[in-house]
XYZ file of C-alpha atoms in Angstrom:
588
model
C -5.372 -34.661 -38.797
C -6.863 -32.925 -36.104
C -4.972 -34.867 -33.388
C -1.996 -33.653 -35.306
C -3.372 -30.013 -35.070
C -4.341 -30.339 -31.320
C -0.764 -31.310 -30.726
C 0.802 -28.379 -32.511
C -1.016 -25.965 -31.131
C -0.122 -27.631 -27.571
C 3.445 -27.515 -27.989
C 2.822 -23.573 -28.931
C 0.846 -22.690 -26.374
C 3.581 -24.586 -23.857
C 6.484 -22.875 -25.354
C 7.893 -19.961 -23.713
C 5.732 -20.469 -20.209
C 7.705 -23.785 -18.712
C 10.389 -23.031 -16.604
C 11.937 -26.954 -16.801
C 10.366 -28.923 -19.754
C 7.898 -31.460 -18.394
C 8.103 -35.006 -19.982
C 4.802 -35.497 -21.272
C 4.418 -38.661 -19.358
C 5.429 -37.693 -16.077
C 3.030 -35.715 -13.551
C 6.456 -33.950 -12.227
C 5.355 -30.818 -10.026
C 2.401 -29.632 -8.439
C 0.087 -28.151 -11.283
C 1.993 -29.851 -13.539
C 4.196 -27.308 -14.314
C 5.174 -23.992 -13.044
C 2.153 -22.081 -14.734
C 0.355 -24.214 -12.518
C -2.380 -25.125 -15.077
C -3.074 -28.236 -13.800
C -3.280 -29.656 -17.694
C -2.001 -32.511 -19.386
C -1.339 -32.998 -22.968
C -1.862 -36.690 -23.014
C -4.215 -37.700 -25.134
C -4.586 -41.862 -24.946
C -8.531 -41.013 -22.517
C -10.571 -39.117 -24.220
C -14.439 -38.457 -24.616
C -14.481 -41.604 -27.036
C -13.175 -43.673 -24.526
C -12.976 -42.420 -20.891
C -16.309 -44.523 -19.991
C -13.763 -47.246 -20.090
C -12.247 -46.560 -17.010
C -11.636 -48.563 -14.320
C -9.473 -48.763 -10.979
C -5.796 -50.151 -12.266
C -4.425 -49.874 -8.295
C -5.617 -49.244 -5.029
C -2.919 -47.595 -2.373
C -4.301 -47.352 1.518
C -1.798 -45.298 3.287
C -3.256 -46.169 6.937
C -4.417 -42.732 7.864
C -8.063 -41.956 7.417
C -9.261 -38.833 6.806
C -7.966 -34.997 5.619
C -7.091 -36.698 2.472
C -5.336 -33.581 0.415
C -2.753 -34.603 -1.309
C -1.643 -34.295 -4.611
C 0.493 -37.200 -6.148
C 3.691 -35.894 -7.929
C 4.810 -38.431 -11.089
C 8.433 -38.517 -12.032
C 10.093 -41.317 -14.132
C 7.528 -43.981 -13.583
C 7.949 -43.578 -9.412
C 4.762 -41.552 -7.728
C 5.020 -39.788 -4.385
C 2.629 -39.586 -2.158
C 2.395 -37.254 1.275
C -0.403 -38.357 4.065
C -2.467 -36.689 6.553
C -0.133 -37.166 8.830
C 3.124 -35.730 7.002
C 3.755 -39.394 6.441
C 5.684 -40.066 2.701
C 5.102 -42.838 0.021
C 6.981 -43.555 -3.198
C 5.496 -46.041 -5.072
C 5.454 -47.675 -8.582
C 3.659 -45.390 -10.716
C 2.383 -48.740 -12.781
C 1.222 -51.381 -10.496
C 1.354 -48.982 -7.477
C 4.204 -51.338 -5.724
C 5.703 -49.552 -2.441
C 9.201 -48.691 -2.992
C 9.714 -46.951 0.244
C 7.652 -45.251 3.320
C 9.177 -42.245 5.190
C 6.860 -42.120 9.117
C 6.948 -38.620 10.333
C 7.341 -37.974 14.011
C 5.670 -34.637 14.902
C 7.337 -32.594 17.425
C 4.299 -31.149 18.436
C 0.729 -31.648 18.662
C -0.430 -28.209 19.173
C -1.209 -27.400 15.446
C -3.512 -24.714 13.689
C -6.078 -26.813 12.289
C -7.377 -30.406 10.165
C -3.312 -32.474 10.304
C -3.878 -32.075 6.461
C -1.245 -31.888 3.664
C -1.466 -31.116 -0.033
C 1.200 -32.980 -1.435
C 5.360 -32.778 -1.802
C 7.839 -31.585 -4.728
C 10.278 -33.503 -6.148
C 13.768 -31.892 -7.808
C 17.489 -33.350 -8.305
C 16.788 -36.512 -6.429
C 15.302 -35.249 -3.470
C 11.411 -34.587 -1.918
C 10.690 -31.843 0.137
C 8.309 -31.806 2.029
C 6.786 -28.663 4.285
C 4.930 -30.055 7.728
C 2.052 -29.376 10.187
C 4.469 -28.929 13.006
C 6.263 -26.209 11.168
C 9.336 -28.052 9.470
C 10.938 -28.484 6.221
C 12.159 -31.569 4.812
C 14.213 -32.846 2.526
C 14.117 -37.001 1.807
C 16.343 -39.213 -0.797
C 14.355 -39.387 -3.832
C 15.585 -43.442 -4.084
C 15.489 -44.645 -0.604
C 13.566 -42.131 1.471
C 16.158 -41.380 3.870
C 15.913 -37.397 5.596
C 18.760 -36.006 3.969
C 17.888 -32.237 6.076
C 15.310 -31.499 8.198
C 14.801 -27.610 8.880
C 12.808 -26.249 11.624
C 10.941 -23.048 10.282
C 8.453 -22.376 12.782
C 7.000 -23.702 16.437
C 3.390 -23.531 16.209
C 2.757 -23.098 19.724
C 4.255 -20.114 20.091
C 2.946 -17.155 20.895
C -0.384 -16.386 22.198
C -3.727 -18.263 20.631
C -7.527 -17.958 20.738
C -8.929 -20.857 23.516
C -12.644 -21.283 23.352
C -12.824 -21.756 27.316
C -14.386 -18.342 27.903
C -16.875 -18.453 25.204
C -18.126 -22.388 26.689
C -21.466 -20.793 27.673
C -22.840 -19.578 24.243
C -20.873 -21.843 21.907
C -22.554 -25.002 23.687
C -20.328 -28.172 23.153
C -19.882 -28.077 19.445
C -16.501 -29.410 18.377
C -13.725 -27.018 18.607
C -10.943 -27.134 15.909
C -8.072 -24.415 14.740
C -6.263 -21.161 16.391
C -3.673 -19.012 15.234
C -0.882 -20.938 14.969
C 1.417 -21.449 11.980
C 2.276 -24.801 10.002
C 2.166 -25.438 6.520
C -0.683 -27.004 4.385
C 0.767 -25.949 0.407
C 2.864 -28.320 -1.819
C 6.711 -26.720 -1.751
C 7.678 -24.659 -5.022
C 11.211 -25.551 -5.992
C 13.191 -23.316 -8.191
C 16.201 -21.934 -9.010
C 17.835 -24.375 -6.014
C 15.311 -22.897 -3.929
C 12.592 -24.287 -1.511
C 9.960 -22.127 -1.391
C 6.880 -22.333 0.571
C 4.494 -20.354 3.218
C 2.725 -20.676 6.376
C -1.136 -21.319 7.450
C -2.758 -20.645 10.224
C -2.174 -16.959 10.743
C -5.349 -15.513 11.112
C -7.388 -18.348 10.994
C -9.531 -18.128 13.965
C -11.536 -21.182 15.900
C -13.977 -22.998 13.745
C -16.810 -24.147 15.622
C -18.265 -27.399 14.037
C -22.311 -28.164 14.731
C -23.808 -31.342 13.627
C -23.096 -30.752 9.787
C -19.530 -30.271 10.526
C -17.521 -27.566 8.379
C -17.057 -23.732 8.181
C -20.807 -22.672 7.660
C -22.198 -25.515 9.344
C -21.015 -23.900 12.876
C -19.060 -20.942 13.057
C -16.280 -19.008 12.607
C -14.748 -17.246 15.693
C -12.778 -14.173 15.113
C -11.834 -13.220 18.407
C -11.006 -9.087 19.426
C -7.343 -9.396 20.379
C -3.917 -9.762 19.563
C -4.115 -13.329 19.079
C -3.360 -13.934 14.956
C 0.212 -14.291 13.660
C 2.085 -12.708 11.023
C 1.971 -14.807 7.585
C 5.328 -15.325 5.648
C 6.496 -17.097 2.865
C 10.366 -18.218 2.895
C 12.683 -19.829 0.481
C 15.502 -22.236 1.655
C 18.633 -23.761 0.017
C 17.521 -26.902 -1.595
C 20.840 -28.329 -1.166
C 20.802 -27.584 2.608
C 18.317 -26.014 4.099
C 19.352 -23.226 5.139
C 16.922 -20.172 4.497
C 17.471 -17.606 1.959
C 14.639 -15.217 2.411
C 11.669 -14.155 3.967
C 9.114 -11.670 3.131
C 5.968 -10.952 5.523
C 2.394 -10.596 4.517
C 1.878 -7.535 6.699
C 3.354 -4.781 5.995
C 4.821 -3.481 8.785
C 4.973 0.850 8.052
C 2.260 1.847 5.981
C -0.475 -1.129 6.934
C -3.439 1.096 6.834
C -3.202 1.284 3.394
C -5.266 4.268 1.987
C -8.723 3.035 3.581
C -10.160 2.540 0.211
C -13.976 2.796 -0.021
C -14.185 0.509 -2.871
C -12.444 -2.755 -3.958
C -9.436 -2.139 -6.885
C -12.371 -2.803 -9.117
C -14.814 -0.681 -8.149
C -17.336 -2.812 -5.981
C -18.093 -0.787 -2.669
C -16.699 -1.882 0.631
C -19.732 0.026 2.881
C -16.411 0.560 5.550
C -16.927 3.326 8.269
C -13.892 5.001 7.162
C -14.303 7.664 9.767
C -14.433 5.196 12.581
C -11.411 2.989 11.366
C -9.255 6.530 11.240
C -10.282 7.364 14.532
C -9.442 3.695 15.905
C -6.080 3.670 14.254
C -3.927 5.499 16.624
C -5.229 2.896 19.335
C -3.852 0.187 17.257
C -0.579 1.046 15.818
C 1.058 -2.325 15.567
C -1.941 -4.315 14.685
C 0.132 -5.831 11.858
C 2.461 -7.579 14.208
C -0.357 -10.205 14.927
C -2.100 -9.353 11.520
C -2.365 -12.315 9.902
C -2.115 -13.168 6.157
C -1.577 -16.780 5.370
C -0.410 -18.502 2.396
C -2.353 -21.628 1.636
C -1.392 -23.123 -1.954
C 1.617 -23.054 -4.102
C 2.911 -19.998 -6.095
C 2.971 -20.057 -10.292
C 6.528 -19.447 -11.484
C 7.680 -17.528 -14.913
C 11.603 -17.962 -15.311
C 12.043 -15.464 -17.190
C 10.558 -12.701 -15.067
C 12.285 -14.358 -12.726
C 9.040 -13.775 -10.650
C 6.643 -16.051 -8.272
C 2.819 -15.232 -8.060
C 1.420 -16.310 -4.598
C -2.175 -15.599 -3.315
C -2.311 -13.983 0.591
C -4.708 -14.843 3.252
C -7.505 -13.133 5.561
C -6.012 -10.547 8.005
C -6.600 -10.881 11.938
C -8.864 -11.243 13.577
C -10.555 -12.977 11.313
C -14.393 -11.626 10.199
C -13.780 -9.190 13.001
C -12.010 -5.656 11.835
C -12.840 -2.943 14.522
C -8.904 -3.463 15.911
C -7.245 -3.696 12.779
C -7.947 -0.375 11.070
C -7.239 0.230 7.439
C -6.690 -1.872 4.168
C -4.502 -4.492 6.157
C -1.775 -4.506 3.782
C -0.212 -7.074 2.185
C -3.165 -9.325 3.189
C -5.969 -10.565 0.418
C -3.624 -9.725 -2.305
C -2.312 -11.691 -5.067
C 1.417 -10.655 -5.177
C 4.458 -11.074 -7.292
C 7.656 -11.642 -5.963
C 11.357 -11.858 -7.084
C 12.208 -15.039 -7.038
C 15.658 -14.840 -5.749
C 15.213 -12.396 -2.984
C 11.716 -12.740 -2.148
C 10.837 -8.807 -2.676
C 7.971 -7.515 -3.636
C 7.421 -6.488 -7.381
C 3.712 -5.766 -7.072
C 0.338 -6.148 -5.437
C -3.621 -6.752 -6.539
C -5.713 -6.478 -3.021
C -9.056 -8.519 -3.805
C -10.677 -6.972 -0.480
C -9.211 -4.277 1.144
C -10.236 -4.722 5.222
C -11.450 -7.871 4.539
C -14.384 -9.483 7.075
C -15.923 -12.191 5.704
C -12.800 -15.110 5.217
C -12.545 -14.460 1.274
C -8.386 -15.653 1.166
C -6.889 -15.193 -1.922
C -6.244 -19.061 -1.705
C -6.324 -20.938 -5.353
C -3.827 -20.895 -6.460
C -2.665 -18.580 -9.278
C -2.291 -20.113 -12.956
C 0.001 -18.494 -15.988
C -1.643 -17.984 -19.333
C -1.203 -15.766 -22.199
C -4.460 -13.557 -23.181
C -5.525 -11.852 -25.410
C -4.935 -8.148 -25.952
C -5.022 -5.471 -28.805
C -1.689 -5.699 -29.559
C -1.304 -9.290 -29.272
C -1.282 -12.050 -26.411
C 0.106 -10.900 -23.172
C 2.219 -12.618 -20.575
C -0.847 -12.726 -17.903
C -1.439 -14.115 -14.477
C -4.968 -15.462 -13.434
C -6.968 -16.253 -10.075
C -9.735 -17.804 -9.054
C -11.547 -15.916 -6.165
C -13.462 -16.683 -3.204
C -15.252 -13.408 -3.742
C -17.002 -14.974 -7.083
C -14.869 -13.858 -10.242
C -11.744 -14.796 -12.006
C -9.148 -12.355 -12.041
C -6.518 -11.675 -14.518
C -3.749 -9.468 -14.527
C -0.662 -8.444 -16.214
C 2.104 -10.490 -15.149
C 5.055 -7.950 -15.166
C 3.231 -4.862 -13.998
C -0.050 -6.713 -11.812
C -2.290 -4.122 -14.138
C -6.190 -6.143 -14.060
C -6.365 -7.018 -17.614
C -10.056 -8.893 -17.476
C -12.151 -9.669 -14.623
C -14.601 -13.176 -15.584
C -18.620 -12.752 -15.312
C -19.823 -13.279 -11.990
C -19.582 -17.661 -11.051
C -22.336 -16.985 -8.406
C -25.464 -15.059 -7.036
C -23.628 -12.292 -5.599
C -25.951 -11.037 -2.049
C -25.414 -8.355 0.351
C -21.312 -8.712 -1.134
C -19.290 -6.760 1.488
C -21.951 -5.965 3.443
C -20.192 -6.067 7.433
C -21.127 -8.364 10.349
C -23.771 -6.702 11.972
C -25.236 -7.653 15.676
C -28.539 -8.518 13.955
C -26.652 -10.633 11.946
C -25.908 -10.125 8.075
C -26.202 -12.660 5.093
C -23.690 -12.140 2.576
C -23.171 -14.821 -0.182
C -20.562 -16.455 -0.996
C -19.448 -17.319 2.709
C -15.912 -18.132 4.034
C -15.863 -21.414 1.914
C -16.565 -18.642 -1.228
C -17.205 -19.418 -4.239
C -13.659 -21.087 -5.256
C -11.662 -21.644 -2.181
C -8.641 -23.597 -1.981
C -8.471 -25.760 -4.473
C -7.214 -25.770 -7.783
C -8.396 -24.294 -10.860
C -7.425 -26.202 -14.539
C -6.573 -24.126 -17.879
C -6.526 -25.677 -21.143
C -4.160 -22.889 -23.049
C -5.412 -24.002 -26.359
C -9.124 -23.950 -25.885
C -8.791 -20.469 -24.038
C -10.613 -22.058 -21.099
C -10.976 -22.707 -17.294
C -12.491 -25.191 -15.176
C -13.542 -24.345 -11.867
C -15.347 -25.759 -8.702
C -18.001 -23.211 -7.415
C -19.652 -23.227 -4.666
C -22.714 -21.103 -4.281
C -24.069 -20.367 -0.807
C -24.707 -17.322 1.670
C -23.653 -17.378 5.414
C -24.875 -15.154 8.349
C -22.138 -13.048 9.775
C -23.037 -11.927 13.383
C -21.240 -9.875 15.817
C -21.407 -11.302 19.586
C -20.417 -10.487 23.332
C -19.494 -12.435 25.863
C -20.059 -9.886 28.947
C -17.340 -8.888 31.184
C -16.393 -10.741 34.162
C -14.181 -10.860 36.895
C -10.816 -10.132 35.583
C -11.402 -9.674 32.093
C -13.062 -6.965 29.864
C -16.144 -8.036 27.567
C -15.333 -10.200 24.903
C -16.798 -9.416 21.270
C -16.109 -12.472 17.854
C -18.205 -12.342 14.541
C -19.721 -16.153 14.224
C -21.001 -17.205 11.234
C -23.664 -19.407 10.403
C -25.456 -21.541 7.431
C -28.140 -18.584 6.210
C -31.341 -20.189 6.555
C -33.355 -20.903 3.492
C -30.961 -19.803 1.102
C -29.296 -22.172 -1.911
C -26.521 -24.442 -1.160
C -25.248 -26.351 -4.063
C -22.039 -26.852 -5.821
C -21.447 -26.256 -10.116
C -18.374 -27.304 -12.086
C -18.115 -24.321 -14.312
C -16.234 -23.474 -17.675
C -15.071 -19.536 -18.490
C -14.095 -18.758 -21.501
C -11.549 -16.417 -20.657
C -9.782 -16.195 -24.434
C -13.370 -14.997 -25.015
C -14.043 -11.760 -22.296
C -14.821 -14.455 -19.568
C -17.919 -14.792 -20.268
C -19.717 -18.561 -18.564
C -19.224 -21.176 -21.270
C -20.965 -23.714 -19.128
C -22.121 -24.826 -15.694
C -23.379 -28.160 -14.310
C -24.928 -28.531 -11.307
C -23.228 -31.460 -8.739
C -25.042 -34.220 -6.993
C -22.395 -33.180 -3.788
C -20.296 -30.372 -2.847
C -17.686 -30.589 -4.933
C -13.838 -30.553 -3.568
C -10.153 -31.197 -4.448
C -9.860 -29.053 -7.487
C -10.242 -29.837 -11.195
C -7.838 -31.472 -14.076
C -7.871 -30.510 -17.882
C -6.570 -32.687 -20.587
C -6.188 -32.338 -24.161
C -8.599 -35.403 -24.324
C -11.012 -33.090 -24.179
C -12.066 -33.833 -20.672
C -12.627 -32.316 -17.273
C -12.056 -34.377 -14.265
C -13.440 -33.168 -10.474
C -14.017 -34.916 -7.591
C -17.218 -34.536 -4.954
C -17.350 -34.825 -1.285
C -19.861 -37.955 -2.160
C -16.939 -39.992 -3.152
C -17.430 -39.628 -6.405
C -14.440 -38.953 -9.127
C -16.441 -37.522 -12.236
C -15.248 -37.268 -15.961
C -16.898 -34.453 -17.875
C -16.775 -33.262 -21.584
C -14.450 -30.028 -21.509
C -16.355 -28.583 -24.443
C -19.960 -29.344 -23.480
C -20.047 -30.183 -19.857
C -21.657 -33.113 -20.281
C -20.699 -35.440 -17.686
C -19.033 -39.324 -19.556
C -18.346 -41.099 -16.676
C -17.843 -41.391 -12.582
C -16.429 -43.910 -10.344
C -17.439 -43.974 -6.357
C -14.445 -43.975 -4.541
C -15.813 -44.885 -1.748
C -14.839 -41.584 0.488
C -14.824 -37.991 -0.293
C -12.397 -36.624 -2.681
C -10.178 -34.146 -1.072
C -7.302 -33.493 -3.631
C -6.595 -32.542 -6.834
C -6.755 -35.693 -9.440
C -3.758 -36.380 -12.184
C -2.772 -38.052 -15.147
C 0.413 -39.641 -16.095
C 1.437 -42.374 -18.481
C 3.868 -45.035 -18.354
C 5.463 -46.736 -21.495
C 2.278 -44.845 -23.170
C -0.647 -46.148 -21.012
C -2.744 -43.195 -20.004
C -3.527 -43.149 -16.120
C -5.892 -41.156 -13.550
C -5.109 -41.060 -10.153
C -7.003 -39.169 -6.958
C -6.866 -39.043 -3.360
C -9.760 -40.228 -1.830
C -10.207 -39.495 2.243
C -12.965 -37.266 3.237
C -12.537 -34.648 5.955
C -14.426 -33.292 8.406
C -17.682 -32.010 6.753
C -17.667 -34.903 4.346
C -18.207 -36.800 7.543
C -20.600 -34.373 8.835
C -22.361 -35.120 5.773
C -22.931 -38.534 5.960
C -20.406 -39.458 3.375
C -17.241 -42.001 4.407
C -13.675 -40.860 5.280
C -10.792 -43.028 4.198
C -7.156 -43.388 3.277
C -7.246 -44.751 -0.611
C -5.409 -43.209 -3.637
C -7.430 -44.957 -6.722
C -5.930 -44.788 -9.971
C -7.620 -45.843 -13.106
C -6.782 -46.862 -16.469
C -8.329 -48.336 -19.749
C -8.341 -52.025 -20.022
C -5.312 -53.320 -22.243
């Protein structure tokens, strides 16, 4: 009986929100769906069961490392994107190769870690969006490149180079500029391909010996060096592009030089100063930055895309970039079919501290006085989970605080500041799951403070003084990791929070099982009870888990899948890299 229940209040709290009907089966988009929930409705692993688990299929795809992607399930075939842009489809069942695409870059000169996060798969074709700044279509059944667009050339244009700064950054590992490719899964709808660039204001990330953001530094360097964000949607049929629309806003920039964020947490800017500075930097939006990292919710029926914007540039470094930095840090809604703005939420106005707007956004209806309301919902770097009215962008409910909040907006000082979170915040990239009928999310927090510091290298011969913000691990401060449940049917108040063994990574799936799945930079893939928190079972993958996991079913049989390659820091860590998607299932 309370199955039966379960499932009727599932198929209510589905109807109205899915723009094309998912089979219940199939894993068919990223997310999911296009509320981007990343829930499932199958039911077949539950608490009762899941310690029953075990690996059903292993799939190496040859390419170690940066591990990202999500797997997208569509009539029993799964497909896969690599590292490397490479493309698998595969028997979702007995994981069986079916076909390989090998993508030939046509450039090595990209903005960061040759990471992807996974494909999208509509009308018989995959699209794919690449490191070297291309968009591709492939043959659903054979893998054959049916278009191949080129969007951008990421070596073009001017980029930070670390060869001046040699003497005080020692010979730490250098990765990263400002130059764009694309990291996010493609959205496709309405015969569209839509999807936005990285790498405009991401800066140089010095690695030390831990490896990873606050384990050396981040180098926002004074100068025109960022690029302008955009996200673009092309004819799925052919390629051809349909719109643009740029993160920066080119007249009007500068914003109104708020003093405190939309809501109401002080900014400590020097508002005088920035005014003062902005007449010697009246284009600074041409190289402003703003990038767009994961893949916009959808609501047909607004006929509107919700799409989280990046850091402005130079990154952690604002004294040449006066005012708000407009469109940058926002979440923003967009028409779907000409790519204009509707409306704006800016997290943090002038922002200096590498807090991207960067999970993606999830659909949900909540609660309201007059009944539920068609809402729109975040998970922030900055510590919170946001959620706002879909149509108008009005904040509806902000979550309790996921972290210790320290020194929050405090700037980079020359004496060097600790703020907490740090650039990694407290959610950063990674997905955050929503069970509609429970009222509740699941989120990956990580709690930690960085020291922001302002530097100069001294002029020399030819060349003016040189001033960056690095960042640094604070010293004796926390550093952990919590999978955390907010109750946001209920005010958003912390329903639970369990502490992880490792950072954790990847992102987080719900199911109507009743269980929470996340995955830690130890290797470890970890079931948890979605009610309690209470952790059922975990499998060592045997390298750090770096996407999101999923769950599909074929002729009924309930599967989990996950990618499992380590990056960077998991490395710096001492925990493996590899190239393994494991999926799981209950013995027959």
């Amino acid at each position: 009986m309370l199955a039966a229940i379960r499932r009727l209040a599932l198929a209510c709290a589905f109807g109205g929100l899915l723009a094309a009907p998912a089979g219940a089966e199939d894993w068919p988009m990223f997310g999911r769906d296009h509320t981007n929930r990343h829930f499932s409705p199958l039911t077949s692993i539950d608490r009762t069961n899941v310690r029953g688990l075990r690996p059903a299929w292993i799939f190496q795809t040859g390419v170690t490392g940066y591990f990202q992607a999500e797997p997208v399930v569509v009539e029993g075939v799964m497909y896969l994107s690599t590292t490397q842009n490479h493309v698998a489809a595969l028997e979702a069942r007995t994981g069986r190769v079916l076909w390989t695409y090998t993508h030939k870059a046509r450039t090595e000169k990209i903005f960061g870690p040759p990471s992807n996060r996974g494909v999208a798969v509509s009308n018989g074709r995959v699209f794919e969006a690449t490191m070297d700044g291309r968009v591709i279509a492939l043959d659903a059944a054979t893998g054959k490149v049916l278009w191949d667009h080129e969007a951008v050339r990421p070596e073009e244009g001017e980029s930070e180079t670390a060869s001046e700064l040699a003497g005080q950054l020692g010979a730490a590992g250098v990765q990263g500029s400002s130059r764009l490719g694309f990291k996010m899964p493609p959205l496709v709808a309405e015969g569209l391909v839509i999807v936005g660039v990285a790498g405009a204001g991401y800066g140089l990330h010095v690695e030390d010996a831990k490896g990873g953001l606050d384990g050396g530094a981040v180098v926002g360097i004074e100068g025109g060096y960022g690029r302008r964000g955009w996200l673009a949607a092309y004819d799925a049929a052919t390629g051809a592009e349909r719109w643009r629309w740029y993160v920066t806003k080119e007249d009007g920039w500068e914003g109104v030089f708020a003093e405190k964020t939309a809501d109401g947490v002080p900014l400590h800017r020097d508002i005088a100063a920035e005014k003062a500075a902005a007449a010697k930097y009246p284009e600074a939006w041409r190289v402003g930055g703003g990038s767009l990292w994961m893949t916009p919710a959808y609501d047909r029926e607004l006929g509107l895309i919700y799409v989280g914007t990046g850091n402005p540039a130079p990154q952690n470094f604002g004294l040449s970039r006066p005012g708000d930095n407009l469109y940058t840090m926002s979440l923003v809604a967009l028409d779907v079919a000409t790519g204009r703005l509707r409306w704006y939420y800016q997290q943090v106005p002038h922002e200096e501290w590498g807090y991207d707007v960067a999970s993606p956004p999830f659909l949900l209806d909540h609660p309201g006085p007059n009944g539920p309301v068609k809402a729109v919902a975040q998970g922030s770097k900055t510590g919170w989970i946001y959620v706002h009215d879909r149509t108008t962008g009005a904040l509806l409910a902000k979550s309790a605080p996921l972290i210790t909040h320290k020194n929050l907006y405090a700037p980079p000082t020359e004496a060097g500041t600790v703020v907490s979170p740090g650039p990694l915040g407290a959610i950063s990239w990674h997905p955050v799951a929503y069970d509609p009928v429970a009222g509740a999310a699941f989120a990956q927090v990580r709690h930690g403070a960085t020291t922001y510091t302002v530097k100069t290298v001294p002029a020399a011969a030819g060349r003016p003084a040189i001033r960056y913000t690095e960042t640094s691990e604070a010293k004796g401060e926390p550093s952990f990791s919590t999978l955390t449940a907010v109750d946001l049917a209920g005010g958003g108040a912390i329903k639970w929070s369990v502490k992880a063994g490792s950072r954790l990574s990847g992102g987080t799936l719900a199911t109507a099982g009743g269980l929470v799945f996340s995955g830690e930079d130890d290797g470890h893939l970890d079931a948890h009870d979605a009610e309690t928190g209470a952790m059922l079972w975990r499998f060592q993958c045997g390298a750090g888990i770096g996407g999101p996991p999923i769950t599909y079913a074929i002729g009924g049989k309930q599967y989990v899948a996950v990618a499992a390659g380590g990056a960077s820091f998991t490395k710096g860590s001492g925990f493996g890299t590899g190239d393994a998607l494991v999926v799981f299932s209950l013995p027959d």
